[in-house]
């Protein structure tokens, strides 16, 4: 089997299989999870009641259980947590319905922390899981939005409240009021001011979000840097 550790980011090779990954690598990854300041607020022990599973949409469709995630974390079961980091956590839709936990746990939050550690360390599982989202990431970061006018339908956004219905019923009016390039298409989005896009980019830069993107997709990161270089120059910003 192939080696599993490459400094400095400990990229874990998928072909190695969970059991072949060095124990020290798993310990190091989970140490990052446990050290996250959010972690103690997301886990207070587990009753094994299964309420989170009943509330979880992903548990209905996948071999996935927020209860298993909470229990593995509560037991500090490094091997199981690593296995979950490679597979289970990518099935979560981050809806946080599991906040109904009577113990006050936040399994979705634990998963958020585990995902961030997986991305920061460039795990292949993270790269694979996020591969399909590269274009969406690029679209949001380069245009400031992902939603285009014709996507605003009540069926598509049931959780956005009554305003979506109002907008969808008056799409013709909205289209007349919007810049032509945002019309009739899911390829373009609402026009966002350059200044706003630059501000968003700087936030992502300062918070380390861009570093995380580089870990999962170097190509998209490179293109994004090129696209933003000109905009930063226009705004008189040097990085
Ligand atoms: S946040 Fe994840 S684990 Fe929690 S209910 Fe939603 S899909 Fe399930
Ligand atoms: S709802 Fe809370 S206590 Fe019950 S199984 Fe899920 S994490 Fe454990």
Short mmCIF file of C-alpha atoms and ligand atoms in Angstrom, two decimals:
data_model
loop_
_atom_site.label_atom_id
_atom_site.label_comp_id
_atom_site.label_asym_id
_atom_site.label_seq_id
_atom_site.Cartn_x
_atom_site.Cartn_y
_atom_site.Cartn_z
CA UNK A 1 0.00 0.00 0.00
CA UNK A 2 1.03 3.55 -0.65
CA UNK A 3 2.42 5.97 1.89
CA UNK A 4 -0.13 8.23 3.56
CA UNK A 5 1.73 11.24 4.87
CA UNK A 6 3.28 14.18 3.04
CA UNK A 7 4.40 17.19 5.00
CA UNK A 8 3.40 19.90 5.51
CA UNK A 9 -0.26 19.22 4.73
CA UNK A 10 -0.38 15.51 5.42
CA UNK A 11 -2.25 14.77 2.23
CA UNK A 12 -3.79 11.40 2.88
CA UNK A 13 -3.86 9.16 -0.13
CA UNK A 14 -7.30 7.70 -0.79
CA UNK A 15 -5.87 4.41 -2.04
CA UNK A 16 -4.30 3.76 1.32
CA UNK A 17 -7.63 2.92 2.96
CA UNK A 18 -8.60 4.00 6.47
CA UNK A 19 -6.81 1.21 8.27
CA UNK A 20 -3.51 1.91 6.46
CA UNK A 21 -3.27 5.55 7.41
CA UNK A 22 -0.69 6.15 10.10
CA UNK A 23 -2.10 6.52 13.57
CA UNK A 24 -0.08 9.69 14.12
CA UNK A 25 -1.73 11.28 11.06
CA UNK A 26 -5.20 10.51 12.39
CA UNK A 27 -4.28 11.79 15.84
CA UNK A 28 -2.92 14.99 14.41
CA UNK A 29 -6.07 15.61 12.36
CA UNK A 30 -8.40 14.90 15.28
CA UNK A 31 -6.27 17.03 17.60
CA UNK A 32 -7.15 19.93 15.28
CA UNK A 33 -10.84 19.04 15.53
CA UNK A 34 -10.77 18.85 19.35
CA UNK A 35 -8.74 22.07 19.62
CA UNK A 36 -11.26 24.05 17.60
CA UNK A 37 -12.87 26.58 20.00
CA UNK A 38 -16.34 25.65 18.67
CA UNK A 39 -15.98 21.96 19.41
CA UNK A 40 -16.75 22.04 23.19
CA UNK A 41 -19.95 23.96 22.44
CA UNK A 42 -21.09 21.38 19.91
CA UNK A 43 -20.83 18.27 22.08
CA UNK A 44 -22.04 17.56 25.62
CA UNK A 45 -22.27 13.76 25.50
CA UNK A 46 -24.86 11.63 23.75
CA UNK A 47 -28.04 9.85 25.00
CA UNK A 48 -28.14 7.72 21.86
CA UNK A 49 -31.79 8.73 21.58
CA UNK A 50 -31.68 9.06 17.79
CA UNK A 51 -33.71 12.29 17.68
CA UNK A 52 -31.03 13.85 15.48
CA UNK A 53 -31.33 10.91 13.06
CA UNK A 54 -35.10 11.32 12.85
CA UNK A 55 -34.67 15.01 12.04
CA UNK A 56 -31.80 14.56 9.58
CA UNK A 57 -32.72 14.67 5.85
CA UNK A 58 -29.42 13.09 4.80
CA UNK A 59 -30.05 10.08 7.06
CA UNK A 60 -33.15 9.34 4.99
CA UNK A 61 -31.26 9.04 1.74
CA UNK A 62 -27.75 7.91 2.65
CA UNK A 63 -26.04 5.46 4.92
CA UNK A 64 -25.39 8.35 7.27
CA UNK A 65 -26.19 9.13 10.88
CA UNK A 66 -25.50 12.27 12.93
CA UNK A 67 -25.82 10.06 16.01
CA UNK A 68 -22.80 8.02 14.87
CA UNK A 69 -20.82 11.22 14.35
CA UNK A 70 -21.72 12.53 17.82
CA UNK A 71 -20.93 9.20 19.48
CA UNK A 72 -17.58 8.77 17.77
CA UNK A 73 -16.61 12.30 18.81
CA UNK A 74 -17.87 11.75 22.38
CA UNK A 75 -15.81 8.56 22.65
CA UNK A 76 -12.85 10.28 20.96
CA UNK A 77 -12.68 7.25 18.68
CA UNK A 78 -9.88 8.48 16.43
CA UNK A 79 -10.10 5.63 13.90
CA UNK A 80 -13.85 5.92 13.47
CA UNK A 81 -13.68 9.71 13.30
CA UNK A 82 -11.05 9.49 10.58
CA UNK A 83 -13.21 7.05 8.64
CA UNK A 84 -16.13 9.46 9.00
CA UNK A 85 -13.89 12.33 7.90
CA UNK A 86 -13.15 10.45 4.70
CA UNK A 87 -16.76 9.43 3.97
CA UNK A 88 -19.74 10.24 6.19
CA UNK A 89 -19.26 13.95 6.78
CA UNK A 90 -19.63 14.70 3.07
CA UNK A 91 -23.20 13.34 3.11
CA UNK A 92 -24.35 16.09 5.54
CA UNK A 93 -26.34 18.90 3.95
CA UNK A 94 -25.54 21.33 6.79
CA UNK A 95 -29.21 22.09 7.46
CA UNK A 96 -28.77 21.88 11.25
CA UNK A 97 -32.09 20.17 11.90
CA UNK A 98 -30.07 18.03 14.32
CA UNK A 99 -29.98 21.02 16.70
CA UNK A 100 -33.14 19.46 18.16
CA UNK A 101 -30.80 17.25 20.20
CA UNK A 102 -32.07 17.17 23.82
CA UNK A 103 -28.47 17.05 25.04
CA UNK A 104 -27.69 20.36 23.32
CA UNK A 105 -25.33 18.77 20.82
CA UNK A 106 -24.75 20.11 17.35
CA UNK A 107 -23.74 17.14 15.16
CA UNK A 108 -23.89 19.33 12.05
CA UNK A 109 -21.48 21.73 13.75
CA UNK A 110 -19.07 18.91 14.60
CA UNK A 111 -19.22 17.97 10.93
CA UNK A 112 -18.48 21.57 9.92
CA UNK A 113 -15.32 21.52 12.04
CA UNK A 114 -14.29 18.11 10.66
CA UNK A 115 -14.84 19.30 7.10
CA UNK A 116 -12.74 22.40 7.67
CA UNK A 117 -9.89 20.30 9.07
CA UNK A 118 -10.17 17.91 6.10
CA UNK A 119 -10.01 20.82 3.63
CA UNK A 120 -7.20 22.66 5.43
CA UNK A 121 -5.11 19.50 5.35
CA UNK A 122 -5.87 18.80 1.71
CA UNK A 123 -7.38 15.37 2.25
CA UNK A 124 -8.18 13.69 -1.04
CA UNK A 125 -11.65 12.87 0.24
CA UNK A 126 -12.28 16.61 0.62
CA UNK A 127 -10.97 17.30 -2.86
CA UNK A 128 -13.19 14.59 -4.30
CA UNK A 129 -16.26 15.71 -2.38
CA UNK A 130 -15.87 19.34 -3.40
CA UNK A 131 -14.82 18.77 -7.00
CA UNK A 132 -18.33 19.28 -8.32
CA UNK A 133 -18.59 22.62 -6.55
CA UNK A 134 -15.54 24.27 -8.13
CA UNK A 135 -17.57 26.12 -10.73
CA UNK A 136 -20.06 27.31 -8.13
CA UNK A 137 -17.22 28.55 -5.92
CA UNK A 138 -15.69 30.36 -8.88
CA UNK A 139 -19.03 31.87 -9.88
CA UNK A 140 -19.77 33.17 -6.38
CA UNK A 141 -16.27 34.55 -5.85
CA UNK A 142 -15.94 36.20 -9.24
CA UNK A 143 -19.49 37.58 -9.60
CA UNK A 144 -20.56 37.92 -5.95
CA UNK A 145 -23.60 35.68 -6.44
CA UNK A 146 -24.78 32.33 -7.64
CA UNK A 147 -28.50 32.97 -7.94
CA UNK A 148 -29.84 34.29 -11.21
CA UNK A 149 -33.32 35.77 -11.71
CA UNK A 150 -34.92 32.78 -13.38
CA UNK A 151 -33.87 30.54 -10.48
CA UNK A 152 -36.20 32.42 -8.14
CA UNK A 153 -39.11 30.00 -7.98
CA UNK A 154 -40.96 29.03 -4.78
CA UNK A 155 -40.39 25.32 -5.39
CA UNK A 156 -36.65 25.83 -5.63
CA UNK A 157 -36.38 28.02 -2.52
CA UNK A 158 -39.17 26.97 -0.13
CA UNK A 159 -37.21 28.28 2.86
CA UNK A 160 -36.82 31.81 1.47
CA UNK A 161 -40.29 32.89 2.56
CA UNK A 162 -43.16 34.57 0.72
CA UNK A 163 -40.94 37.08 -1.13
CA UNK A 164 -39.76 34.41 -3.56
CA UNK A 165 -43.33 33.83 -4.69
CA UNK A 166 -43.82 37.58 -5.18
CA UNK A 167 -40.65 37.80 -7.24
CA UNK A 168 -41.46 34.74 -9.35
CA UNK A 169 -44.91 36.13 -10.15
CA UNK A 170 -43.38 39.38 -11.37
CA UNK A 171 -40.32 38.07 -13.15
CA UNK A 172 -41.14 40.04 -16.31
CA UNK A 173 -41.11 43.26 -14.32
CA UNK A 174 -37.91 42.29 -12.52
CA UNK A 175 -36.27 41.42 -15.84
CA UNK A 176 -37.09 44.84 -17.24
CA UNK A 177 -35.52 46.42 -14.16
CA UNK A 178 -32.37 44.29 -14.29
CA UNK A 179 -29.24 44.69 -16.42
CA UNK A 180 -29.66 42.81 -19.74
CA UNK A 181 -26.77 40.44 -19.09
CA UNK A 182 -28.61 38.92 -16.12
CA UNK A 183 -31.73 38.03 -18.13
CA UNK A 184 -33.18 34.63 -18.97
CA UNK A 185 -30.29 32.56 -17.82
CA UNK A 186 -28.83 30.49 -15.07
CA UNK A 187 -25.38 31.25 -16.45
CA UNK A 188 -25.22 34.79 -15.18
CA UNK A 189 -26.25 36.22 -11.85
CA UNK A 190 -27.53 39.43 -10.36
CA UNK A 191 -25.08 42.24 -11.09
CA UNK A 192 -23.04 42.89 -7.97
CA UNK A 193 -20.96 46.07 -7.65
CA UNK A 194 -17.21 45.63 -8.24
CA UNK A 195 -16.52 47.25 -4.88
CA UNK A 196 -18.65 44.60 -3.13
CA UNK A 197 -16.93 41.76 -4.98
CA UNK A 198 -13.53 43.15 -3.99
CA UNK A 199 -14.65 43.47 -0.36
CA UNK A 200 -15.87 39.87 -0.36
CA UNK A 201 -12.60 38.72 -1.90
CA UNK A 202 -10.58 40.52 0.80
CA UNK A 203 -12.73 38.92 3.52
CA UNK A 204 -12.14 35.47 2.01
CA UNK A 205 -8.43 36.26 1.75
CA UNK A 206 -8.09 37.47 5.36
CA UNK A 207 -10.17 34.65 6.86
CA UNK A 208 -8.20 31.91 5.09
CA UNK A 209 -11.11 30.83 2.87
CA UNK A 210 -8.95 31.30 -0.24
CA UNK A 211 -6.22 29.12 1.25
CA UNK A 212 -8.83 26.44 1.78
CA UNK A 213 -9.93 26.71 -1.85
CA UNK A 214 -6.29 26.31 -2.93
CA UNK A 215 -6.20 23.06 -0.96
CA UNK A 216 -9.18 21.58 -2.78
CA UNK A 217 -8.66 23.05 -6.26
CA UNK A 218 -5.44 24.82 -7.18
CA UNK A 219 -6.66 25.51 -10.72
CA UNK A 220 -9.76 27.42 -9.64
CA UNK A 221 -7.69 29.30 -7.06
CA UNK A 222 -5.21 30.38 -9.74
CA UNK A 223 -7.90 31.56 -12.16
CA UNK A 224 -9.66 33.42 -9.37
CA UNK A 225 -6.45 35.22 -8.42
CA UNK A 226 -5.96 36.28 -12.04
CA UNK A 227 -9.54 37.52 -12.39
CA UNK A 228 -9.38 39.45 -9.12
CA UNK A 229 -5.95 40.97 -9.78
CA UNK A 230 -7.40 43.45 -12.26
CA UNK A 231 -10.32 44.36 -10.00
CA UNK A 232 -8.00 44.94 -7.04
CA UNK A 233 -5.85 47.18 -9.23
CA UNK A 234 -8.92 49.16 -10.29
CA UNK A 235 -9.77 49.71 -6.63
CA UNK A 236 -6.16 50.73 -5.91
CA UNK A 237 -5.56 47.78 -3.59
CA UNK A 238 -2.19 46.05 -3.37
CA UNK A 239 -1.86 42.68 -1.69
S1 LIG B 1 -26.80 19.36 9.67
FE1 LIG B 1 -26.17 17.45 8.70
S2 LIG B 1 -26.28 15.96 10.33
FE2 LIG B 1 -27.48 17.72 11.00
S3 LIG B 1 -29.60 17.29 10.37
FE3 LIG B 1 -28.65 18.48 8.72
S4 LIG B 1 -27.86 16.95 7.29
FE4 LIG B 1 -28.25 15.89 9.23
S1 LIG B 2 -30.15 13.75 19.43
FE1 LIG B 2 -28.30 14.26 20.61
S2 LIG B 2 -28.31 12.84 22.33
FE2 LIG B 2 -29.75 12.02 20.80
S3 LIG B 2 -28.50 10.62 19.53
FE3 LIG B 2 -28.44 12.61 18.54
S4 LIG B 2 -26.57 13.61 19.34
FE4 LIG B 2 -27.08 11.90 20.72
#
